[in-house]
Coordinates of C-alpha atoms in Angstrom, one line a residue:
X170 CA 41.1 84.4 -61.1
X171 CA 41.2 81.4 -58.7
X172 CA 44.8 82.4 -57.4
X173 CA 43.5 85.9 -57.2
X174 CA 40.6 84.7 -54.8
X175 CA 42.5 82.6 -52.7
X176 CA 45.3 84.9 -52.5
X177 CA 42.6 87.5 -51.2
X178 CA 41.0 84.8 -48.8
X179 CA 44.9 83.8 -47.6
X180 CA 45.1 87.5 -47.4
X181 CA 42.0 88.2 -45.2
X182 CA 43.3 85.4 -42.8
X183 CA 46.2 86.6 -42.6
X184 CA 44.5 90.0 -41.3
X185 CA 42.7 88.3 -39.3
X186 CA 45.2 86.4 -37.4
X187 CA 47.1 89.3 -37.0
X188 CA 44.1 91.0 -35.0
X189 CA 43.3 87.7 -33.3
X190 CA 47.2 87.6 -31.6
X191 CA 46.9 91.7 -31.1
X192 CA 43.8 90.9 -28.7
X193 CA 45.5 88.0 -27.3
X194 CA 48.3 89.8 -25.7
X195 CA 46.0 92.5 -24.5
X196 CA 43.4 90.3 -23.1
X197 CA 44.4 86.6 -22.9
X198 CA 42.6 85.1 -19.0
X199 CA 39.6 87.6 -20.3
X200 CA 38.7 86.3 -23.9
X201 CA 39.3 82.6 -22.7
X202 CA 37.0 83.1 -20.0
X203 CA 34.2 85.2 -21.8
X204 CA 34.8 82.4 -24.2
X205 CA 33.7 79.3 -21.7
X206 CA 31.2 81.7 -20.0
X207 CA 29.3 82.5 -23.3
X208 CA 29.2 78.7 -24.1
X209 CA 27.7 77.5 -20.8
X210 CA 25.3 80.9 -21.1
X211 CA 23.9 79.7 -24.4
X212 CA 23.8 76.0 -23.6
X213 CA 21.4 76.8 -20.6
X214 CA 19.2 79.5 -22.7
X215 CA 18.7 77.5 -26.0
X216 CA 18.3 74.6 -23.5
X217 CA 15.5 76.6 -21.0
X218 CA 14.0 78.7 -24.0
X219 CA 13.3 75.6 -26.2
X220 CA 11.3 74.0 -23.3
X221 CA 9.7 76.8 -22.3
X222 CA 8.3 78.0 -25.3
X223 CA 6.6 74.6 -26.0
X224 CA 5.3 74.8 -22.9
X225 CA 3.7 78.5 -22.9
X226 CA 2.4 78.2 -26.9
X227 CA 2.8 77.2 -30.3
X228 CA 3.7 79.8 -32.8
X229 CA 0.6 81.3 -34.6
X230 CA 0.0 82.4 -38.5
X231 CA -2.8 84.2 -37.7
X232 CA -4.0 86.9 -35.4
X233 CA -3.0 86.4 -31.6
X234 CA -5.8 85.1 -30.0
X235 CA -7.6 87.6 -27.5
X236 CA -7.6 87.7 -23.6
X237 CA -9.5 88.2 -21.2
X238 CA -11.4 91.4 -21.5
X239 CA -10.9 91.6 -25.1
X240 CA -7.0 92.4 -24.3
X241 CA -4.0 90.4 -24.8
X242 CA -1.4 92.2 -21.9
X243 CA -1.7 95.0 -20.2
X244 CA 0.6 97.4 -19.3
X245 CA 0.7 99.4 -16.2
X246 CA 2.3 103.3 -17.2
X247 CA 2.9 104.4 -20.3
X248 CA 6.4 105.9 -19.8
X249 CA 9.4 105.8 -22.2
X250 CA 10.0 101.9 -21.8
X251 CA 5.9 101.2 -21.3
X252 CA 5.0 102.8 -24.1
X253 CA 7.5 101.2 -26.6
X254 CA 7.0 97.6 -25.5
X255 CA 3.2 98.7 -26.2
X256 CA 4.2 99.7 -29.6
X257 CA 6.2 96.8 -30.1
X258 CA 3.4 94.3 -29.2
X259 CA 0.7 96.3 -31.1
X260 CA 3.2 96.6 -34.0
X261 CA 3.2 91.8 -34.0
X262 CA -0.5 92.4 -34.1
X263 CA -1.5 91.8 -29.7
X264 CA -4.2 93.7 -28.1
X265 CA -2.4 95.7 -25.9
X266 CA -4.4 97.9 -23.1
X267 CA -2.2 100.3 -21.9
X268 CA -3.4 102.3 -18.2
X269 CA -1.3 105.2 -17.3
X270 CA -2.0 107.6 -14.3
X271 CA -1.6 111.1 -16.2
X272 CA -1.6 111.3 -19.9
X273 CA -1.0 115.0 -20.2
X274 CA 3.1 115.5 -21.1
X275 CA 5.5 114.5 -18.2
X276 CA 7.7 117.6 -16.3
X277 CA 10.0 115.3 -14.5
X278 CA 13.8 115.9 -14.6
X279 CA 16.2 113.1 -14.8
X280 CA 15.6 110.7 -18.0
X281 CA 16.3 113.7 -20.5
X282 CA 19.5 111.7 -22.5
X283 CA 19.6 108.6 -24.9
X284 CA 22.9 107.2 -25.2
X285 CA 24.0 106.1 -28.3
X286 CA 23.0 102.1 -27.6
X287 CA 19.5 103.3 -26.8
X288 CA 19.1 104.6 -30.0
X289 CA 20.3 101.6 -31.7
X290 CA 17.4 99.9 -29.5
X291 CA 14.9 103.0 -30.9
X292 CA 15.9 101.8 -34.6
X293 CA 15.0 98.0 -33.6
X294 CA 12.0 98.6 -32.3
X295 CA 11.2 101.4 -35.7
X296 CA 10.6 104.3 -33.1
X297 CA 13.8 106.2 -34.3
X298 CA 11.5 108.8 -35.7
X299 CA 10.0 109.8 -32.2
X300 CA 13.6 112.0 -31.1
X301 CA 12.4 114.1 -34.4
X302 CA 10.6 117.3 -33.7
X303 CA 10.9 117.6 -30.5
X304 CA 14.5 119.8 -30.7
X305 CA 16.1 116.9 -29.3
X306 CA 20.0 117.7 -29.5
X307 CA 23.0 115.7 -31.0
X308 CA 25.6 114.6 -27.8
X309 CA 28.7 113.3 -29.5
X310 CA 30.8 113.0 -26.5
X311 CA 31.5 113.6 -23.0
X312 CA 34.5 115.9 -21.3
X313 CA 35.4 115.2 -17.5
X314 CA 37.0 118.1 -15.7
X315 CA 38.9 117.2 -12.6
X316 CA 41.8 119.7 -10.9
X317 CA 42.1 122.0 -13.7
X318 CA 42.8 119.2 -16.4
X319 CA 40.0 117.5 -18.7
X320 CA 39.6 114.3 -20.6
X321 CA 37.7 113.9 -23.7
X322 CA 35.5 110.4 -24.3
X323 CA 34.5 109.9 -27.9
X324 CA 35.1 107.2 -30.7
X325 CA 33.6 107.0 -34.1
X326 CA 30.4 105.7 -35.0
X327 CA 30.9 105.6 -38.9
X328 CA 29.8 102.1 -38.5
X329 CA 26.8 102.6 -37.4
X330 CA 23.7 104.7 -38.6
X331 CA 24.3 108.6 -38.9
X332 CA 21.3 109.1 -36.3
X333 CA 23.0 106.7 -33.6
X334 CA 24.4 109.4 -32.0
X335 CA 23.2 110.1 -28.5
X336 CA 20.5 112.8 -27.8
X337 CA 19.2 115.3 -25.1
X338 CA 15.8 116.4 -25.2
X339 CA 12.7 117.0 -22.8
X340 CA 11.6 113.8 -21.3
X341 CA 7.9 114.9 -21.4
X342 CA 8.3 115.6 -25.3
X343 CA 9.9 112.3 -26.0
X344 CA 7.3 110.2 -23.8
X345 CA 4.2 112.0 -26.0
X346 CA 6.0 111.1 -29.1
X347 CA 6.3 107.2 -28.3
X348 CA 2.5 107.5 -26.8
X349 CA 1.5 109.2 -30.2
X350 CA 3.8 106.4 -32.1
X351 CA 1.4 103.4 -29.7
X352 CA -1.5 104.8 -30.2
X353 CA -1.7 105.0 -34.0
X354 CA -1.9 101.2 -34.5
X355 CA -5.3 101.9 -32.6
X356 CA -6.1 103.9 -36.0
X357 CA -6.4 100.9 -37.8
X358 CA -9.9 99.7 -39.3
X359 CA -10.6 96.9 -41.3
X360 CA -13.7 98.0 -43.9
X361 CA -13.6 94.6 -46.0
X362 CA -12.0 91.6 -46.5
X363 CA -9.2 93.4 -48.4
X364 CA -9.5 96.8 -47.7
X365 CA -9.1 99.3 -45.2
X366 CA -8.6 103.0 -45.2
X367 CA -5.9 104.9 -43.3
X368 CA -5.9 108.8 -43.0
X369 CA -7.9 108.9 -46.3
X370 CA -5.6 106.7 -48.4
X371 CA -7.0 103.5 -49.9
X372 CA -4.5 99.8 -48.9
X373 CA -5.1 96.9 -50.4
X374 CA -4.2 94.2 -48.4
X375 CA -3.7 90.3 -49.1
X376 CA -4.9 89.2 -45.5
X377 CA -8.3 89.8 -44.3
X378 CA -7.4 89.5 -40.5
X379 CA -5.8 92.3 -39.3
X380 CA -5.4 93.6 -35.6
X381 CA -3.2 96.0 -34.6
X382 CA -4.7 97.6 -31.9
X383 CA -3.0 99.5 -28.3
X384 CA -5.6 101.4 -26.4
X385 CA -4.3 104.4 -23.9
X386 CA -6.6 105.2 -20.9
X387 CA -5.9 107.4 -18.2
X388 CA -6.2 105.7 -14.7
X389 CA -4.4 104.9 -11.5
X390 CA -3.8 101.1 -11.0
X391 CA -4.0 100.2 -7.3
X392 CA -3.9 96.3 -7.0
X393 CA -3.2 93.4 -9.0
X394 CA -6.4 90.8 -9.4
X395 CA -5.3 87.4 -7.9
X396 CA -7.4 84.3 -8.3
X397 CA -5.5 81.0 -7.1
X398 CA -1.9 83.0 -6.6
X399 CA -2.1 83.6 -10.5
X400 CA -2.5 87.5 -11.7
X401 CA -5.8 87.9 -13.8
X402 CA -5.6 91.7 -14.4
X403 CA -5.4 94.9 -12.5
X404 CA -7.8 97.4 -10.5
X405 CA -7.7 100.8 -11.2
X406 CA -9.2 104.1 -10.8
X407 CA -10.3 106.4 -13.5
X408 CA -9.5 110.2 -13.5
X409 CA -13.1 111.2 -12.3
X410 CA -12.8 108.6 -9.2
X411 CA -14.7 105.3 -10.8
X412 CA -13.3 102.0 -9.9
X413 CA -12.8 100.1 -12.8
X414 CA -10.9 96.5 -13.8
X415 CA -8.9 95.7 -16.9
X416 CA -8.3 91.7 -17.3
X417 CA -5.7 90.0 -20.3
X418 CA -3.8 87.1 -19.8
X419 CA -0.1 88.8 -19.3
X420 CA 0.3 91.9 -17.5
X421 CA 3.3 94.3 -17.3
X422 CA 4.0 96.5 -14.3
X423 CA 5.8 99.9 -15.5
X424 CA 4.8 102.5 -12.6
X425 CA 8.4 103.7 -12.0
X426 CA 10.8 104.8 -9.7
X427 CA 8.1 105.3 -7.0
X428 CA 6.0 102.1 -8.0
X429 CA 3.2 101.0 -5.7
X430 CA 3.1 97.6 -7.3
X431 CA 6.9 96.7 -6.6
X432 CA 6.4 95.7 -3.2
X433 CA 3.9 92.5 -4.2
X434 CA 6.2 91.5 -6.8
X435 CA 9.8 91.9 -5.4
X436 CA 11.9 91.8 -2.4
X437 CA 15.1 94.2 -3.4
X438 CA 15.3 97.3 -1.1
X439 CA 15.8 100.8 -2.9
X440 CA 18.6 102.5 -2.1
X441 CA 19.1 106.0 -2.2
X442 CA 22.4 107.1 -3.1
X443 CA 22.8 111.2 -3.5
X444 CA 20.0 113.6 -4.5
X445 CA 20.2 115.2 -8.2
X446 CA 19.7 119.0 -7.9
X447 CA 18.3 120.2 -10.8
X448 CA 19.0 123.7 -12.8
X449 CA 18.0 125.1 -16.5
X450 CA 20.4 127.0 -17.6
X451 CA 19.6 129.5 -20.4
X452 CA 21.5 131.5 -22.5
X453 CA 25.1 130.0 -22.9
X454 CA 26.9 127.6 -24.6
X455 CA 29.0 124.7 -23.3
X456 CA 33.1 124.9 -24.1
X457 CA 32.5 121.7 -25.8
X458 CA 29.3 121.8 -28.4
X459 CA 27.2 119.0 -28.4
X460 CA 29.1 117.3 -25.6
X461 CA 27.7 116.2 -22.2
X462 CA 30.2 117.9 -19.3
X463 CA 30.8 115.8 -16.0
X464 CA 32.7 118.2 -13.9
X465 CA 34.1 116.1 -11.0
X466 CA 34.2 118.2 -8.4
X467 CA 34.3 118.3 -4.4
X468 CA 31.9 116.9 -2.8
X469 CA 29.7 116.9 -5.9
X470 CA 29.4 115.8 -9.2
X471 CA 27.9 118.4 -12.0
X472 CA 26.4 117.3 -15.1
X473 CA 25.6 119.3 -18.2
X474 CA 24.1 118.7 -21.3
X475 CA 21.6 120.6 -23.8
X476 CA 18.1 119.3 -24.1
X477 CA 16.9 122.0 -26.2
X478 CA 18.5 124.3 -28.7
X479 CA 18.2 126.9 -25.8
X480 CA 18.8 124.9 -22.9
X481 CA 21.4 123.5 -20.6
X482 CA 20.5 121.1 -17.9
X483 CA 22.4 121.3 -14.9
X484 CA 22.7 118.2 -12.4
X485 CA 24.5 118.8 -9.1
X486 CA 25.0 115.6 -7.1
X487 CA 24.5 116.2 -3.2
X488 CA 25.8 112.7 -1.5
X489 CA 24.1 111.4 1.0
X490 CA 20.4 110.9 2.4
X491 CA 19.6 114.5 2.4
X492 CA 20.1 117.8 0.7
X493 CA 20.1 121.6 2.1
X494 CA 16.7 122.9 2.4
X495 CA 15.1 125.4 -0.4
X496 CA 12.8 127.1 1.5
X497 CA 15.1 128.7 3.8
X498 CA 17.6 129.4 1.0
X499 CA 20.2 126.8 2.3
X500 CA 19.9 125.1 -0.9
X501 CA 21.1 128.5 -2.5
X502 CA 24.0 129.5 -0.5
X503 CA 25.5 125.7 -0.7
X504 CA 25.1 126.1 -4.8
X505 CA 26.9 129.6 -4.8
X506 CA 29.6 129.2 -2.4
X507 CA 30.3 125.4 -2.9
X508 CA 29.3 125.0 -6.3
X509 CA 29.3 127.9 -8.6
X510 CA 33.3 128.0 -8.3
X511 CA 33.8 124.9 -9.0
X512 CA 31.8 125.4 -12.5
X513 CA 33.4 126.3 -15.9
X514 CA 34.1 130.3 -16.4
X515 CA 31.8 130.0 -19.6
X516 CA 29.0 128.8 -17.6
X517 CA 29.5 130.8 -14.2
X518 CA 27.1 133.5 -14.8
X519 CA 24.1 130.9 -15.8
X520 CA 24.5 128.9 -13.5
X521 CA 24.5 131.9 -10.6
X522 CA 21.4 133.2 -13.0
X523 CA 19.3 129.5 -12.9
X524 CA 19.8 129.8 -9.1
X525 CA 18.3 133.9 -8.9
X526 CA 15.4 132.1 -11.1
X527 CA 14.7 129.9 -8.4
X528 CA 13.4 127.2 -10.4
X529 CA 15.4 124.6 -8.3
X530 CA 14.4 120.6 -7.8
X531 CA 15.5 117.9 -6.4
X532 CA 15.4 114.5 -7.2
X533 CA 16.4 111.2 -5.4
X534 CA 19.1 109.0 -7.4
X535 CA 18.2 105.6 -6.2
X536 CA 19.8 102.3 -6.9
X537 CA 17.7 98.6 -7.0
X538 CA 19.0 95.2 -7.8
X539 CA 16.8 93.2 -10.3
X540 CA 15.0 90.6 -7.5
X541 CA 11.4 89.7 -8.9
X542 CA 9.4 87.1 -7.7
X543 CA 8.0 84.9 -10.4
X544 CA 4.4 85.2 -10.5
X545 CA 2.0 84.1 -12.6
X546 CA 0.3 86.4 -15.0
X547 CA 2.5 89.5 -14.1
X548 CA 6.1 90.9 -14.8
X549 CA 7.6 93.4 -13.1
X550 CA 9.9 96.0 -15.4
X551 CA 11.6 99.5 -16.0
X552 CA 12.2 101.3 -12.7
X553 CA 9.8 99.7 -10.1
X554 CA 12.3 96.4 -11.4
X555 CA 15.9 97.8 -11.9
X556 CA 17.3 101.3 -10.7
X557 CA 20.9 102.4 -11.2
X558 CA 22.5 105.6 -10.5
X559 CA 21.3 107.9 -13.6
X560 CA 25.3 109.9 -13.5
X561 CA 25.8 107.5 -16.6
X562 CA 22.5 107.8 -18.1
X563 CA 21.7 104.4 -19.2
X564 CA 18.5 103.5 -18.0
X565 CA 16.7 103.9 -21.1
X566 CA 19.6 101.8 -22.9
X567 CA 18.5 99.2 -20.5
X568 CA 15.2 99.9 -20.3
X569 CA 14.7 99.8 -24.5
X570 CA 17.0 96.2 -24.3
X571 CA 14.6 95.2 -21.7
X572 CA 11.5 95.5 -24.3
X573 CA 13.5 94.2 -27.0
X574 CA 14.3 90.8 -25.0
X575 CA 10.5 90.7 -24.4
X576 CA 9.5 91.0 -27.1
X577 CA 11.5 88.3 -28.7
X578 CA 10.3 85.9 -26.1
X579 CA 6.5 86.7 -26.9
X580 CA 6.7 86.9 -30.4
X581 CA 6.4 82.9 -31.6
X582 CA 3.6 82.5 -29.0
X583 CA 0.1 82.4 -30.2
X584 CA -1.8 81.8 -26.9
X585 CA -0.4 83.3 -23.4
X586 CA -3.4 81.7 -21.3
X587 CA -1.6 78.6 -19.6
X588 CA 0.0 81.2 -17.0
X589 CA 2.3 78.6 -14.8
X590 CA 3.9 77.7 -18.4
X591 CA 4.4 80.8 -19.6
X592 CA 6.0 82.2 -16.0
X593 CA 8.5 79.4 -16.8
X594 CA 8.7 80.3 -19.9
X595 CA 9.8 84.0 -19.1
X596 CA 12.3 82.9 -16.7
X597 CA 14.5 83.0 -19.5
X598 CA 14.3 86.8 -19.8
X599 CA 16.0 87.5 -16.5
X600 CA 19.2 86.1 -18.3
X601 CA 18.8 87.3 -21.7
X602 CA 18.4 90.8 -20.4
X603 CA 21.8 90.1 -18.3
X604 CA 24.4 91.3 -20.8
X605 CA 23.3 94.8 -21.3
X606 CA 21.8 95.6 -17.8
X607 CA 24.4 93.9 -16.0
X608 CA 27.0 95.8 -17.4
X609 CA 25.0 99.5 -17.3
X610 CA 24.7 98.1 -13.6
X611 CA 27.7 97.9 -12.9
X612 CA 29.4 101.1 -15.1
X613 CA 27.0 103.1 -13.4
X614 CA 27.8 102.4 -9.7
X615 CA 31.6 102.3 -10.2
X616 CA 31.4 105.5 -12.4
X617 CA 29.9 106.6 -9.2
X618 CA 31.7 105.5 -6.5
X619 CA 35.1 106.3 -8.2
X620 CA 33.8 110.2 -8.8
X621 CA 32.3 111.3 -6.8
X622 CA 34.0 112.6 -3.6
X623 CA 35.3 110.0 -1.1
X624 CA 37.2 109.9 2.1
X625 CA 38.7 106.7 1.4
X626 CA 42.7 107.3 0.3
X627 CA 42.8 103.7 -1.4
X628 CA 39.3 105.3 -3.7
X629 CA 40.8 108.5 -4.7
X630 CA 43.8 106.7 -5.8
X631 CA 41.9 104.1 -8.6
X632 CA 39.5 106.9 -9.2
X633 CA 43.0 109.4 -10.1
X634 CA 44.5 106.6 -11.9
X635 CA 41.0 105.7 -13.7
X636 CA 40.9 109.7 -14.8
X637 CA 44.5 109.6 -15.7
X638 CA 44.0 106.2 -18.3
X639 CA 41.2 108.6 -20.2
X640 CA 43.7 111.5 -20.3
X641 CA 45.9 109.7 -22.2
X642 CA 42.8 108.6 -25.2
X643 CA 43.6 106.3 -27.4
X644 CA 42.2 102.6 -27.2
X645 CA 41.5 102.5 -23.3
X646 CA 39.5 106.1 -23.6
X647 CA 37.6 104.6 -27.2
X648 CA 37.0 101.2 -24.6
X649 CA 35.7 103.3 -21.9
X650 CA 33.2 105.6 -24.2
X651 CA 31.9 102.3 -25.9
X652 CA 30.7 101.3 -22.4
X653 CA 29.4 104.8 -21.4
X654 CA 27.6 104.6 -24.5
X655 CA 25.8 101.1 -23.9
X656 CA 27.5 99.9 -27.0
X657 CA 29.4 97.2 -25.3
X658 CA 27.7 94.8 -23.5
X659 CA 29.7 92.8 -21.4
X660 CA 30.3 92.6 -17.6
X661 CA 33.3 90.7 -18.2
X662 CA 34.4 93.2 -20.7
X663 CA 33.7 96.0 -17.9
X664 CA 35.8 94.1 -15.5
X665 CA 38.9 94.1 -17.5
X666 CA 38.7 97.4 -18.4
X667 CA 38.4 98.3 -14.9
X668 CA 41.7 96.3 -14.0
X669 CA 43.4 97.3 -16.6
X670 CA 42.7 100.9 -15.0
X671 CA 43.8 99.8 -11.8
X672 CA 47.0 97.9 -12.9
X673 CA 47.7 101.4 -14.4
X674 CA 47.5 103.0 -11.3
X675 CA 49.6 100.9 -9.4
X676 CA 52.3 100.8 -11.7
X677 CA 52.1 104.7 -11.3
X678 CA 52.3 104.7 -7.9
X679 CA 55.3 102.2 -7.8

């Protein structure tokens, strides 16, 4: 039996070895490198995070102790990524008052997919559940068209879950699910010193201290309160006009894409890149089921995907800073002439028939580097933080990491009052969040750039070579759909996939 088991282990190094040298020769320079760079990156976390977190509070056994107002943090919109880090910090038993500017269910295009890494972050956070019931569809791949030909991204996920998969759906329906999911730790009551009741069923509990507990209230936030360059709460307005101020100890700005906080709290510009034009297309069914469809064609990009069991969503990318006017029907004629050919035979006629509809919007695709400045008491996240351009849909991968990472940091901290050591403290989450958010970053703007139409010779080329590499499938497609799907996380990694795409195309053109 002892031969048999080191035979096996002698065996299983062997395999390994094998693997080890097959990586080697593929990526020599990069592994050494991501080797070094992932020492140092630890070395200087475990170094900052251990210092900080003695600093900012010592790890608590019992309930967290309250702040200011009766609240522990509050959060400023209760979006996709606001409401789950309210969940979260509910779920480790904060106070968590949550103002958001219109509670009624969200009609905003953009936002409606959830790569396959974001639902790993979903199941992480337990809010896997909230993509149920709201006819959220299964997206298993992608297909690019491009000059008549198509490529086909998709690798196997037997690994993983059988719900990791990604998912389209109504923004709007998803949001009210996560609020719904925050808001039930609000329905929590302690009767006695053992027992409580939820929904009419008797628990029996062995602590008597119990507080999970995330408030929702409808408001518009319009300042920060500062006392002594340190933030104490917020300012906001309720829905029937009322001034009104919510203090806590922490607060977390979430307004958005269009954030009127951002401008206190960070010094990036925004950048808008090209304009998303939306469509709903009705009645159809893409060539490839349960596949997103990026058609790369001249001068704009067209996404697809089904958010419903009965609906398509359309994206048509119009570069620049401006897009042809609706009212006068410009928007129309560019759609139909430009367009509409350009667009799969089995999706011609829907797409002709969203335009007749006339249900057409617009919405800016806009691009941010993450820049905060470090104040005390506040921290700035989601969109008003980090933008990048939504063609690869991974905001929400990044924005669900982003709460995770968070999280993580707040979790062994029992008081967050001392608000200079806690802002040290949570320096440490601009790097930890670096991995996934870098590299979504990046993917997304060369995704982009290489894409969509360009006038530059030197782009087309590395863009026609980059579409050629997926063509062929095999390990550099299954590389490439890992990153799309936010299941890599590695800038480095990105990079050498990138110049492996490039050394592809020269060698083609040579």
């Amino acid at each position: 039996m002892c031969g048999s088991r080191r035979r096996e282990g002698e065996g299983k190094r062997d395999a390994e070895s094998g693997r080890e040298k097959k990586m080697e020769g593929m990526y020599p320079l990069g592994i050494v490198t991501a080797s070094i760079l992932a020492f140092l990156l630890l070395v200087g976390i475990h170094g900052c995070w251990g210092k900080g977190r003695k600093a900012a509070g010592k790890r608590g056994s019992g309930a967290v102790a309250a702040g200011f107002g009766g609240a522990d943090v509050i959060v400023v919109g209760a979006g996709v990524t606001g409401s789950a880090l309210a969940y979260a910090l509910g779920k480790d038993g904060r106070h968590v008052h949550v103002i958001e500017r219109d509670l009624a269910e969200p009609d905003r295009i953009v936002g409606e997919i959830l790569q396959p890494g974001g639902c790993l972050k979903l199941f992480e956070l337990g809010l896997e559940d909230c993509v149920d019931e709201i006819d959220a569809q299964r997206i298993l791949g992608y297909v690019l068209y491009k000059d008549g030909r198509s490529a086909k991204l998709s690798i196997s996920l037997e690994k993983y879950h059988a719900d990791v998969v990604g998912r389209g759906f109504h923004r709007g329906r998803f949001i009210q699910r996560l609020r719904e999911k925050a808001a039930s730790l609000s329905t929590l009551s302690i009767i006695s010193s053992e027992t409580f009741y939820y929904r009419n069923a008797t628990l029996f509990l062995c602590s008597d201290h119990i507080k999970h507990s995330v408030q929702l209230k409808q408001g518009t936030v319009t300042s920060l309160i500062k006392e002594d360059g340190i933030v104490k709460g917020v300012v906001y307005k309720t829905k029937s006009g009322r001034e009104s101020k919510a203090f806590a100890p922490l607060t977390i700005v979430y307004d958005g894409c269009f954030s009127n906080l951002r401008h206190t709290l960070c010094s990036s510009e925004v950048d808008v890149l090209s304009y998303f034009v939306g469509l709903l297309l009705e009645n159809c069914q893409l060539p490839f089921p349960n596949h997103g469809h990026i058609i790369l064609a001249v001068p704009s990009l067209v996404l697809l995907y089904s958010i419903s069991s009965t609906e398509i969503r359309c994206f048509v990318d119009v570069p620049g800073q401006k897009v042809p006017s609706i009212a006068n029907g410009e928007m129309e004629n560019y759609l139909k002439t430009i367009v509409a050919p350009q667009v799969p035979t089995e999706l011609h006629d829907a797409f002709v028939a969203a335009i007749d509809k006339g249900n057409i919007r617009t919405m800016p695709c806009k691009s941010m580097p993450a820049d905060a400045h470090l104040t005390p008491g506040v921290l700035l996240m989601g969109d008003a933080f980090n933008m990048r351009h939504p063609l690869a849909g991974g905001g929400m991968t990044v924005g669900l990491s982003d709460v995770i990472v968070l999280r993580n940091l707040l979790r062994p901290l029992h008081d967050l009052h001392d608000a200079a050591a806690l802002c040290k403290y949570l320096e440490s989450f601009y790097i930890l969040r670096k991995p996934v958010a870098s590299t979504m970053n990046m993917l997304a703007d060369a995704f982009y750039k290489l894409f969509s139409a360009s006038p530059d010779e030197a782009t087309k080329e590395i863009g026609q070579a980059y579409f050629d590499c997926l063509s062929l499938g095999g390990g550099f497609s299954g590389d490439s759909t890992a990153l799309f799907y936010g299941l890599t996380a590695s800038p480095l990694h990105l990079v050498i996939h990138f110049l492996v795409a490039v050394t592809y195309g020269v060698g083609h053109l040579l």
